[in-house]
Coordinates of C-alpha atoms and ligand atoms in Angstrom, one line a residue:
X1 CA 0.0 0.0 0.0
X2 CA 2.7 1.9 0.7
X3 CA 4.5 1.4 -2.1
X4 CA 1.6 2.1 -4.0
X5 CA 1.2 6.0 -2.6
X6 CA 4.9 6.3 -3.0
X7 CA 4.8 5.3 -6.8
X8 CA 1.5 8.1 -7.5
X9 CA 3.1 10.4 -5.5
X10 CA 6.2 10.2 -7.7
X11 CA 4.0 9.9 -10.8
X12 CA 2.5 13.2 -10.3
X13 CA 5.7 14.9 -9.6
X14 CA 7.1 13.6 -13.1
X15 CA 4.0 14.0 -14.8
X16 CA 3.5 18.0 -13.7
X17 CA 7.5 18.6 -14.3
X18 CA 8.0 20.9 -16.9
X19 CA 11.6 20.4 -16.8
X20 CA 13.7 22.8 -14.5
X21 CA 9.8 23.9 -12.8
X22 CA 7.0 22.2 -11.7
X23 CA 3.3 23.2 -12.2
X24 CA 1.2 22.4 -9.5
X25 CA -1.5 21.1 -11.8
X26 CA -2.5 21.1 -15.5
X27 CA -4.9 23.3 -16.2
X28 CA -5.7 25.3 -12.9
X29 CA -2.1 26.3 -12.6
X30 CA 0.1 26.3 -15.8
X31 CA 3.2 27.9 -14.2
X32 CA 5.4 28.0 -11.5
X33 CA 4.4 29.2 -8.1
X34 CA 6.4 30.2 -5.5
X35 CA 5.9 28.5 -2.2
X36 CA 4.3 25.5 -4.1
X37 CA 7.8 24.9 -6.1
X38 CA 9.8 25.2 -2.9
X39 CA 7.5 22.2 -0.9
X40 CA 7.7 20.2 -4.6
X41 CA 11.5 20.0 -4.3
X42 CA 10.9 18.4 -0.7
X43 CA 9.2 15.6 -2.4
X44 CA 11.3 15.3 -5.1
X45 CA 14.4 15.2 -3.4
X46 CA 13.7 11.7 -2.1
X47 CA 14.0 10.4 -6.0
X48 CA 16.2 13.0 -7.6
X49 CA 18.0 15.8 -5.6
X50 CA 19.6 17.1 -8.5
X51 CA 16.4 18.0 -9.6
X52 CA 14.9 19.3 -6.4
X53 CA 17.6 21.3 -6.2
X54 CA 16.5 23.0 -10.2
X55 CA 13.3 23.7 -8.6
X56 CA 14.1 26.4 -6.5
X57 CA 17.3 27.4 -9.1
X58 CA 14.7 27.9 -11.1
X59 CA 12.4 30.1 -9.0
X60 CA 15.6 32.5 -8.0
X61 CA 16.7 33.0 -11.4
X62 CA 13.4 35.3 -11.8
X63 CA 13.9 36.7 -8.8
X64 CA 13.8 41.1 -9.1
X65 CA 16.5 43.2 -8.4
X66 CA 14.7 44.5 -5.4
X67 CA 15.1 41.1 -3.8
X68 CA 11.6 40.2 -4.1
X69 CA 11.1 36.4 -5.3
X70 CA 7.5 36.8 -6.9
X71 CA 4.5 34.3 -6.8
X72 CA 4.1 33.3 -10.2
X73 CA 6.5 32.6 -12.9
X74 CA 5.0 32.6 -16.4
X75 CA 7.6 30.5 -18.3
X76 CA 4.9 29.7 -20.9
X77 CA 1.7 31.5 -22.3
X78 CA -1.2 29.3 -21.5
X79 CA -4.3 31.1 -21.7
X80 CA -6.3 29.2 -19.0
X81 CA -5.3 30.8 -16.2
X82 CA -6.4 34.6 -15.1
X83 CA -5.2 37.1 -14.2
X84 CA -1.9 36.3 -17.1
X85 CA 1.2 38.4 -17.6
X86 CA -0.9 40.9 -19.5
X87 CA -2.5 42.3 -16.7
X88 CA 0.4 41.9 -14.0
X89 CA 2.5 43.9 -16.7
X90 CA 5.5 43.6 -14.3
X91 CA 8.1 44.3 -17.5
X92 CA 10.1 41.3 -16.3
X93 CA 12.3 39.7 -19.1
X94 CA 10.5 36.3 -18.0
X95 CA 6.6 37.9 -16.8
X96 CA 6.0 37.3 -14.0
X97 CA 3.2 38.6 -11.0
X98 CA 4.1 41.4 -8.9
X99 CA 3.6 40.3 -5.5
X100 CA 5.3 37.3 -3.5
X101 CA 4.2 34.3 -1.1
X102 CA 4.9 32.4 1.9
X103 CA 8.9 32.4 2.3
X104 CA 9.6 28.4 2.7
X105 CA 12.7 28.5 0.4
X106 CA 15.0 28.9 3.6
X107 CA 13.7 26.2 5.1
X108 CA 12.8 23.8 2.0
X109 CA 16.7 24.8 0.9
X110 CA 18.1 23.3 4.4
X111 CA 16.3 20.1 4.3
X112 CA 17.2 19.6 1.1
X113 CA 20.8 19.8 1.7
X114 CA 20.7 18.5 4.8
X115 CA 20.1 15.1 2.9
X116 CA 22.2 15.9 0.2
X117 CA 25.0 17.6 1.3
X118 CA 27.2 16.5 -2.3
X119 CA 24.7 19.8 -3.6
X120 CA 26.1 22.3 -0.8
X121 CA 28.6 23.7 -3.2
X122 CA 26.1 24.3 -6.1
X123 CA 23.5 25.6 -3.5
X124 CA 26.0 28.3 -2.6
X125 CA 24.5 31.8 -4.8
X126 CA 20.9 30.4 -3.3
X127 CA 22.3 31.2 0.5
X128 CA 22.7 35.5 -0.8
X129 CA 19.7 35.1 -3.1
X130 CA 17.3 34.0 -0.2
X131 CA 18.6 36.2 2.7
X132 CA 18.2 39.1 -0.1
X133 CA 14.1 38.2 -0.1
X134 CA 14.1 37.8 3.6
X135 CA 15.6 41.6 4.1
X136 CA 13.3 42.5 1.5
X137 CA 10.6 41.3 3.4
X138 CA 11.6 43.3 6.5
X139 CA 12.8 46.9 4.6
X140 CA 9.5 46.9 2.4
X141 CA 6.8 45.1 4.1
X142 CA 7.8 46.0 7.7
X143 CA 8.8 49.9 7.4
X144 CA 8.0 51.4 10.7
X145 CA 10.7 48.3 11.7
X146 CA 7.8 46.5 14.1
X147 CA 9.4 43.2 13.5
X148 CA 6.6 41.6 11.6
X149 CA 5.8 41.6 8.3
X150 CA 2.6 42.6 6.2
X151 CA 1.1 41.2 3.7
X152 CA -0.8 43.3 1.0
X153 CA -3.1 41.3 -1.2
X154 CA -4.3 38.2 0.5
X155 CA -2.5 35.8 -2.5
X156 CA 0.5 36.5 -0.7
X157 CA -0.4 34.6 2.7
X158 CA -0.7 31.9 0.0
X159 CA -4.5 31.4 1.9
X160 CA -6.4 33.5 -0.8
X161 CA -9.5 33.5 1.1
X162 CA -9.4 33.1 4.4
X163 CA -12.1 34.5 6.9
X164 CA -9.2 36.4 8.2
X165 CA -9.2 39.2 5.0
X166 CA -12.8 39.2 5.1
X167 CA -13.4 42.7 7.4
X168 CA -10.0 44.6 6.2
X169 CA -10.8 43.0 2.4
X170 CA -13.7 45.4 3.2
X171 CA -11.9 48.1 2.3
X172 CA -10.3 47.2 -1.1
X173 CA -13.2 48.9 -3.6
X174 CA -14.8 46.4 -6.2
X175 CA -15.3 49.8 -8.6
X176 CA -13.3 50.9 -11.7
X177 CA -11.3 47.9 -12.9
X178 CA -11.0 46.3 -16.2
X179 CA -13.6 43.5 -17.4
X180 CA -12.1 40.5 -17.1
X181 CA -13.6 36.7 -17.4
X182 CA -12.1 34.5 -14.9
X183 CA -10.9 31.0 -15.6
X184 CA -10.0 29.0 -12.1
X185 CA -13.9 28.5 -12.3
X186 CA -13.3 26.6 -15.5
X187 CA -11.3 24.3 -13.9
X188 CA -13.4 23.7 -10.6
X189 CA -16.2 24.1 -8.8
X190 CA -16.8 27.7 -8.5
X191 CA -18.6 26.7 -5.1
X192 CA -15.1 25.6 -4.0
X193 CA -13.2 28.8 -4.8
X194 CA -12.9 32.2 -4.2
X195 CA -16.5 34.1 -5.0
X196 CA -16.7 37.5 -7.4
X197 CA -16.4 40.3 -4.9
X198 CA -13.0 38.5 -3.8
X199 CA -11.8 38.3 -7.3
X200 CA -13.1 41.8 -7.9
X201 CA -10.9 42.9 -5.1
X202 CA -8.0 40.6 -6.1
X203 CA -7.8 42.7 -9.3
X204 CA -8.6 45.9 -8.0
X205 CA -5.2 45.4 -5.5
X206 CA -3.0 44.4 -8.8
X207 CA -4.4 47.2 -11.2
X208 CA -3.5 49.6 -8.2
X209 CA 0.3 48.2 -7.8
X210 CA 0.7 48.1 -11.3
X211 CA -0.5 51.9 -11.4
X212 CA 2.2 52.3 -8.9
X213 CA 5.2 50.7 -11.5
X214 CA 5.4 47.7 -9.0
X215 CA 7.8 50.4 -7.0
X216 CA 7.8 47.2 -3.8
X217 CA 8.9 50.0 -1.5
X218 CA 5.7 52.0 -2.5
X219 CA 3.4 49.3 -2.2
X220 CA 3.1 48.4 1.1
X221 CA 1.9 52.6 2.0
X222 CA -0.3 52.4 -1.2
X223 CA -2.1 49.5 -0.5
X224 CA -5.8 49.5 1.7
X225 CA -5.1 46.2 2.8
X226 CA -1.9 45.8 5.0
X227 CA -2.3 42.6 7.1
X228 CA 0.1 40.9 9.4
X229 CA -0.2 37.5 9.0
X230 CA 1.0 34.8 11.9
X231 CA 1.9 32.0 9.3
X232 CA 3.3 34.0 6.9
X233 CA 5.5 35.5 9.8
X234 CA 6.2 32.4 11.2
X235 CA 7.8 30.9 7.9
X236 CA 9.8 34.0 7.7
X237 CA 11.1 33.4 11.1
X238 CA 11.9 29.5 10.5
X239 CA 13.5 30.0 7.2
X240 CA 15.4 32.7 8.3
X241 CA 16.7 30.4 11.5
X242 CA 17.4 27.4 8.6
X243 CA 19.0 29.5 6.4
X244 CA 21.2 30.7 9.1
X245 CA 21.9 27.0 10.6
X246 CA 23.1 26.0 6.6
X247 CA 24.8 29.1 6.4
X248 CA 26.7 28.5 9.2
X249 CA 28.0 25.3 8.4
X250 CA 28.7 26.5 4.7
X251 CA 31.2 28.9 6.3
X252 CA 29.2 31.7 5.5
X253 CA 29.4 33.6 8.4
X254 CA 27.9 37.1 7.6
X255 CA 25.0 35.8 6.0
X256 CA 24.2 33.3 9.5
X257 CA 24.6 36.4 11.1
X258 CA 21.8 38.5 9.2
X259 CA 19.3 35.8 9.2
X260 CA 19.6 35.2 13.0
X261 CA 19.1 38.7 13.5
X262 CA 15.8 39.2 11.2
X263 CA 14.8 36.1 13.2
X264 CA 15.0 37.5 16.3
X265 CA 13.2 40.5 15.4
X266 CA 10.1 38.5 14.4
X267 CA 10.5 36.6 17.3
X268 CA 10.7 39.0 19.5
X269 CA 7.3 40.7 17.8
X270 CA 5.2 37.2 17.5
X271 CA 3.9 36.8 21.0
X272 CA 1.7 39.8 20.1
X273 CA -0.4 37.7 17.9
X274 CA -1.4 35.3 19.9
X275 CA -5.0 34.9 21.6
X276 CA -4.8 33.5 25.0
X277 CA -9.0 33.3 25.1
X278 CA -8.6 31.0 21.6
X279 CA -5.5 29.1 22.0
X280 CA -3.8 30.0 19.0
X281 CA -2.6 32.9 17.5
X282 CA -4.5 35.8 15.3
X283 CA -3.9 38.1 12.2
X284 CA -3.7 41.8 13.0
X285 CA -4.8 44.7 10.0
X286 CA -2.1 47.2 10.5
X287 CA -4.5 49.8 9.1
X288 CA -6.5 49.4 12.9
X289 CA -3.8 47.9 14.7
X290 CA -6.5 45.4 16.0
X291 CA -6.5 41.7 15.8
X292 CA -8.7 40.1 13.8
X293 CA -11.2 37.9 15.7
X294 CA -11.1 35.0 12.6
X295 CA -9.6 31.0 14.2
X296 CA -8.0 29.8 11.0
X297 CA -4.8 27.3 10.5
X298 CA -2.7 30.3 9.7
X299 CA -2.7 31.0 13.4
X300 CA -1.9 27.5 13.9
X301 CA 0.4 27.3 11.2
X302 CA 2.6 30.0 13.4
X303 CA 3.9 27.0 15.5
X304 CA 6.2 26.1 12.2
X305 CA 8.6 29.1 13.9
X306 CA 10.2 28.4 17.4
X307 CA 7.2 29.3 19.6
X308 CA 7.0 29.1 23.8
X309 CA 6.4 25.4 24.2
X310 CA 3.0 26.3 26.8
X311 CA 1.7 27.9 22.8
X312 CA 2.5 25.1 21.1
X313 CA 0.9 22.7 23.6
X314 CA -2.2 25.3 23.7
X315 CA -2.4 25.0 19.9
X316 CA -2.4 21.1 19.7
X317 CA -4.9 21.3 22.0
X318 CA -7.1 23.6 19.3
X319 CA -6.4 21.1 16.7
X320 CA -8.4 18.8 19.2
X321 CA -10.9 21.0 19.4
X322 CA -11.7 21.2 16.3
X323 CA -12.6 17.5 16.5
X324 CA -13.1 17.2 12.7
X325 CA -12.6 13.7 10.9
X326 CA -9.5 14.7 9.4
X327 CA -6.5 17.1 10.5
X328 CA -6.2 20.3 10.0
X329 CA -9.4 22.2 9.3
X330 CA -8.2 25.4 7.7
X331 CA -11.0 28.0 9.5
X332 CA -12.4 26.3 13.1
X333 CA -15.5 24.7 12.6
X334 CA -18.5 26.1 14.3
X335 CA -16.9 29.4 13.9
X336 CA -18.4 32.8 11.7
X337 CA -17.3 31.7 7.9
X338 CA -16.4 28.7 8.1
X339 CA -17.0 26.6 5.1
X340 CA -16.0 22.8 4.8
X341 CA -15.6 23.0 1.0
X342 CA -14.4 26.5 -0.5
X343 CA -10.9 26.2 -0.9
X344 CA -9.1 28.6 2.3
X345 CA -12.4 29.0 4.4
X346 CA -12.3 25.1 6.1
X347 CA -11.0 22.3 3.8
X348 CA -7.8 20.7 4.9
X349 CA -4.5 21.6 2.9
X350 CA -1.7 19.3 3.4
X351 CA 1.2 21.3 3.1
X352 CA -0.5 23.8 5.8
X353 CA -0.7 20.1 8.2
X354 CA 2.9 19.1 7.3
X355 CA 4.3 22.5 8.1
X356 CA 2.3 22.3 11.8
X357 CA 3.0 18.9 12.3
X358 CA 7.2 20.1 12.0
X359 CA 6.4 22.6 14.5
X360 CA 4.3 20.9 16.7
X361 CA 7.1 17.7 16.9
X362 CA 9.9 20.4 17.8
X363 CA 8.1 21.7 20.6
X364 CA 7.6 18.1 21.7
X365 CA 4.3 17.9 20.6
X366 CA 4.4 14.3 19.1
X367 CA 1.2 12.8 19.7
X368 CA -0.4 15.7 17.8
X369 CA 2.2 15.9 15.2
X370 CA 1.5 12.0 14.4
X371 CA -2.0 12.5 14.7
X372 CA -2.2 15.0 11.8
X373 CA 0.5 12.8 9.8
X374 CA -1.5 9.9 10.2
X375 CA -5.1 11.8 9.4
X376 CA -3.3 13.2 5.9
X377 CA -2.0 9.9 5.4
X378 CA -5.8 8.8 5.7
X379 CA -7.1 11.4 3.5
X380 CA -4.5 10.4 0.5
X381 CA -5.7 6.5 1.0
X382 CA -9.5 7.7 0.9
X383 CA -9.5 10.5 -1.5
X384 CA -6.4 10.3 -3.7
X385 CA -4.2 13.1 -4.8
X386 CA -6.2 16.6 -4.1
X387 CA -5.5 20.0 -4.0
X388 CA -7.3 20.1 -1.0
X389 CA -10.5 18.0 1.2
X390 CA -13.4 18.6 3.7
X391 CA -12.6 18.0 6.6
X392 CA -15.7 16.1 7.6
X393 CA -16.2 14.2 4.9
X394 CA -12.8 13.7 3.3
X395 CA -13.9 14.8 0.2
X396 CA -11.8 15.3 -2.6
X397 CA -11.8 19.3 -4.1
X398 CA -10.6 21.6 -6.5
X399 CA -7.8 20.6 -8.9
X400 CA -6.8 16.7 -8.8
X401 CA -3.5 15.1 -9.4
X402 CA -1.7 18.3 -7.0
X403 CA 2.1 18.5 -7.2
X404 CA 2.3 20.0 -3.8
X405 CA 0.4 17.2 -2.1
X406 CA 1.9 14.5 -3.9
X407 CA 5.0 16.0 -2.5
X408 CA 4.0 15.9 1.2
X409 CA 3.1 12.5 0.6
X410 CA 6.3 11.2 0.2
X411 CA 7.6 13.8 3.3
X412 CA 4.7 11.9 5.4
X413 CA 5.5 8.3 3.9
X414 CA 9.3 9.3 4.9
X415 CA 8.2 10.4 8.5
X416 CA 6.0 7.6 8.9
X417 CA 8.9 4.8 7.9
X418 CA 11.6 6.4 9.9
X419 CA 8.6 6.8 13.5
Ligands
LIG1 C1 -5.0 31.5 -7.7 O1 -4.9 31.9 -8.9 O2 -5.9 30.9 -7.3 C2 -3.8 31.6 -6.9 O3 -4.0 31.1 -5.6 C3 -3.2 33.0 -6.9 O4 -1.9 32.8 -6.6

């Protein structure tokens, strides 16, 4: 059986590899995204580290000058997907989008090499490439120098639609921008994805930045939506600590030292997110400077950084709570918005429960960490291959055959053989 997952897992890696990048899926997603390539090279490092290695090559080589590594690289034109290069309009040499996602390449980059150490030496430009995105992330996104970082447009958090954006979403306008026809809905349920007024708002954010020259120092002030997100933050932190840990035993001293530092700024900021009353910890709209009252896995997701052990104890004690047939819901059940089925608002995502399930078994946490390996393992058996499932029911939803998940498969399978 296992054998079985292992092989399908490893078919959908080949079978999505567009040689030097992986897509996540035909059809839905016809490039290369960001955090998605980084988690893809973790699953295909345990059948080719060479070409885990490419995946993130890849992904830096389109990285700006600004530092920024952006979200979406459009190698290709493929019409199905919206919004294309045409209306991002970055005037990249390769297009690409203009905003950036979840920064896992620091961590994703030490694991790799950790098992592959012959690729240290080739790996070596990656170590000034990726500390260059992290202090991006803290001179553009944190400018007042808080220690945390903000996301504007909520496809950065990598969580599109999370209950979290819904009240400072509010105050993105739907008016003025350009017709457009979307095509995600083309290639799933539209009841599982992101409804009009989001997408509306989506676009209004991108014709704004791109009225703005994609100037990353001038976005962050221009934007209405400025959102500090705990998992976001917390994959900053724990890539910064990785990077630094690699760095280190590369002999690259200075750029340990700068990592370790932006580290300990966001870990000095963290505790401020976190919600004693819900056990976990909360997003905060830096337009109000109020958290936002909304229990989803990205506060959950924050014990992927080096949390106080009595928070990460507190937030395997939420995942109980939730007491949903499968592991991790992403929005608490019972809870204002939650919905088992559309995409960020409640289904379960499995790189979100492998990322936890890291954090959770460094703070000691190991029943809970095995639970939620065991529960995706489950889902895989039941469901097959998904982008992501119901938590309830286990259902199968939006695009099939998913690089990202095959990928934590054979992370999970890994886990599960060496436990
Ligand atoms: C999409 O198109 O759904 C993506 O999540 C945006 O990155």
């Amino acid at each position: 059986m296992t054998d079985g997952l292992r092989s399908a897992a490893i078919g959908i890696l080949k079978a999505n590899d567009r040689g030097g990048y992986t897509v996540p899926t035909k059809g839905l997603y016809p490039f290369q995204w960001n955090w998605d390539s980084c988690l893809t090279a973790l699953g295909q490092r345990h059948f080719d580290a060479d070409r885990a290695l490419s995946e993130i090559e890849t992904l830096f080589a389109h990285q700006w000058p600004c530092g920024m590594a952006p979200h979406i690289i459009f190698h290709e034109l493929d019409d199905g997907y919206f919004p294309g290069p045409e209306v991002w309009a970055c005037g990249r040499p390769t297009p690409t989008s203009g905003i950036t996602q979840p920064p896992v390449a620091g961590f994703a980059l030490k694991r790799l090499l950790d098992g592959a150490p012959a690729l240290r030496d080739r790996a070596r430009p990656l170590l000034a490439r990726i500390t260059a995105w992290h202090d991006w992330f803290h001179a553009t996104r944190d400018p007042q120098g808080s220690g945390l970082v903000a996301i504007i447009h909520p496809w950065e958090s990598g969580r599109d639609n999370s209950v979290d954006w819904d009240i400072p979403f509010q105050r993105v306008p739907t008016e003025g921008i350009a017709p457009y026809l979307r095509r995600d809905t083309q290639h799933a349920d539209p009841a599982h994805r992101p409804t009009k007024e989001q997408y509306d708002r989506y676009i209004w954010l991108i014709e704004r930045f791109r009225s703005l020259d994609w100037r990353t120092d001038k976005l962050h002030d221009a934007s209405p939506f400025r959102v500090i997100d705990p998992s976001l933050n917390a994959i900053l932190i724990r890539s910064c600590l990785d990077l630094a840990d690699l760095a280190e035993a590369m002999g690259e001293t200075e750029i340990a030292r700068q990592n370790r530092a932006l580290a300990q700024k966001g870990l000095a900021a963290l505790p401020a997110l976190w919600s004693e009353a819900h056990g976990q910890y909360l997003s905060l709209d830096r337009m109000t400077g109020q958290l936002i009252d909304s229990r989803s896995s990205g506060g959950l997701l924050a014990a992927f950084a080096p949390i106080p052990v009595e928070h990460a104890a507190r937030i395997a004690a939420t995942i109980d709570a939730h007491a949903t047939r499968f592991r991790v819901a992403s929005h608490a059940p019972d809870t204002p918005g939650f919905d088992a089925k559309r995409y960020w608002r409640g289904p379960v995502w499995l790189v979100v429960n492998y990322m936890i399930a890291d954090g959770l078994s460094r703070a000691g946490q190991t029943k809970a960490a095995t639970q939620i390996i065991r529960s995706s393992l489950e889902l895989i058996r039941d469901s097959g291959f998904a982008e992501y499932y119901d938590p309830a029911t286990g259902e199968a939803l939006g695009g099939t055959q998913f690089t990202w998940t095959a990928a934590m498969v054979l992370e999970f399978l890994a886990l599960e053989g060496a436990a």
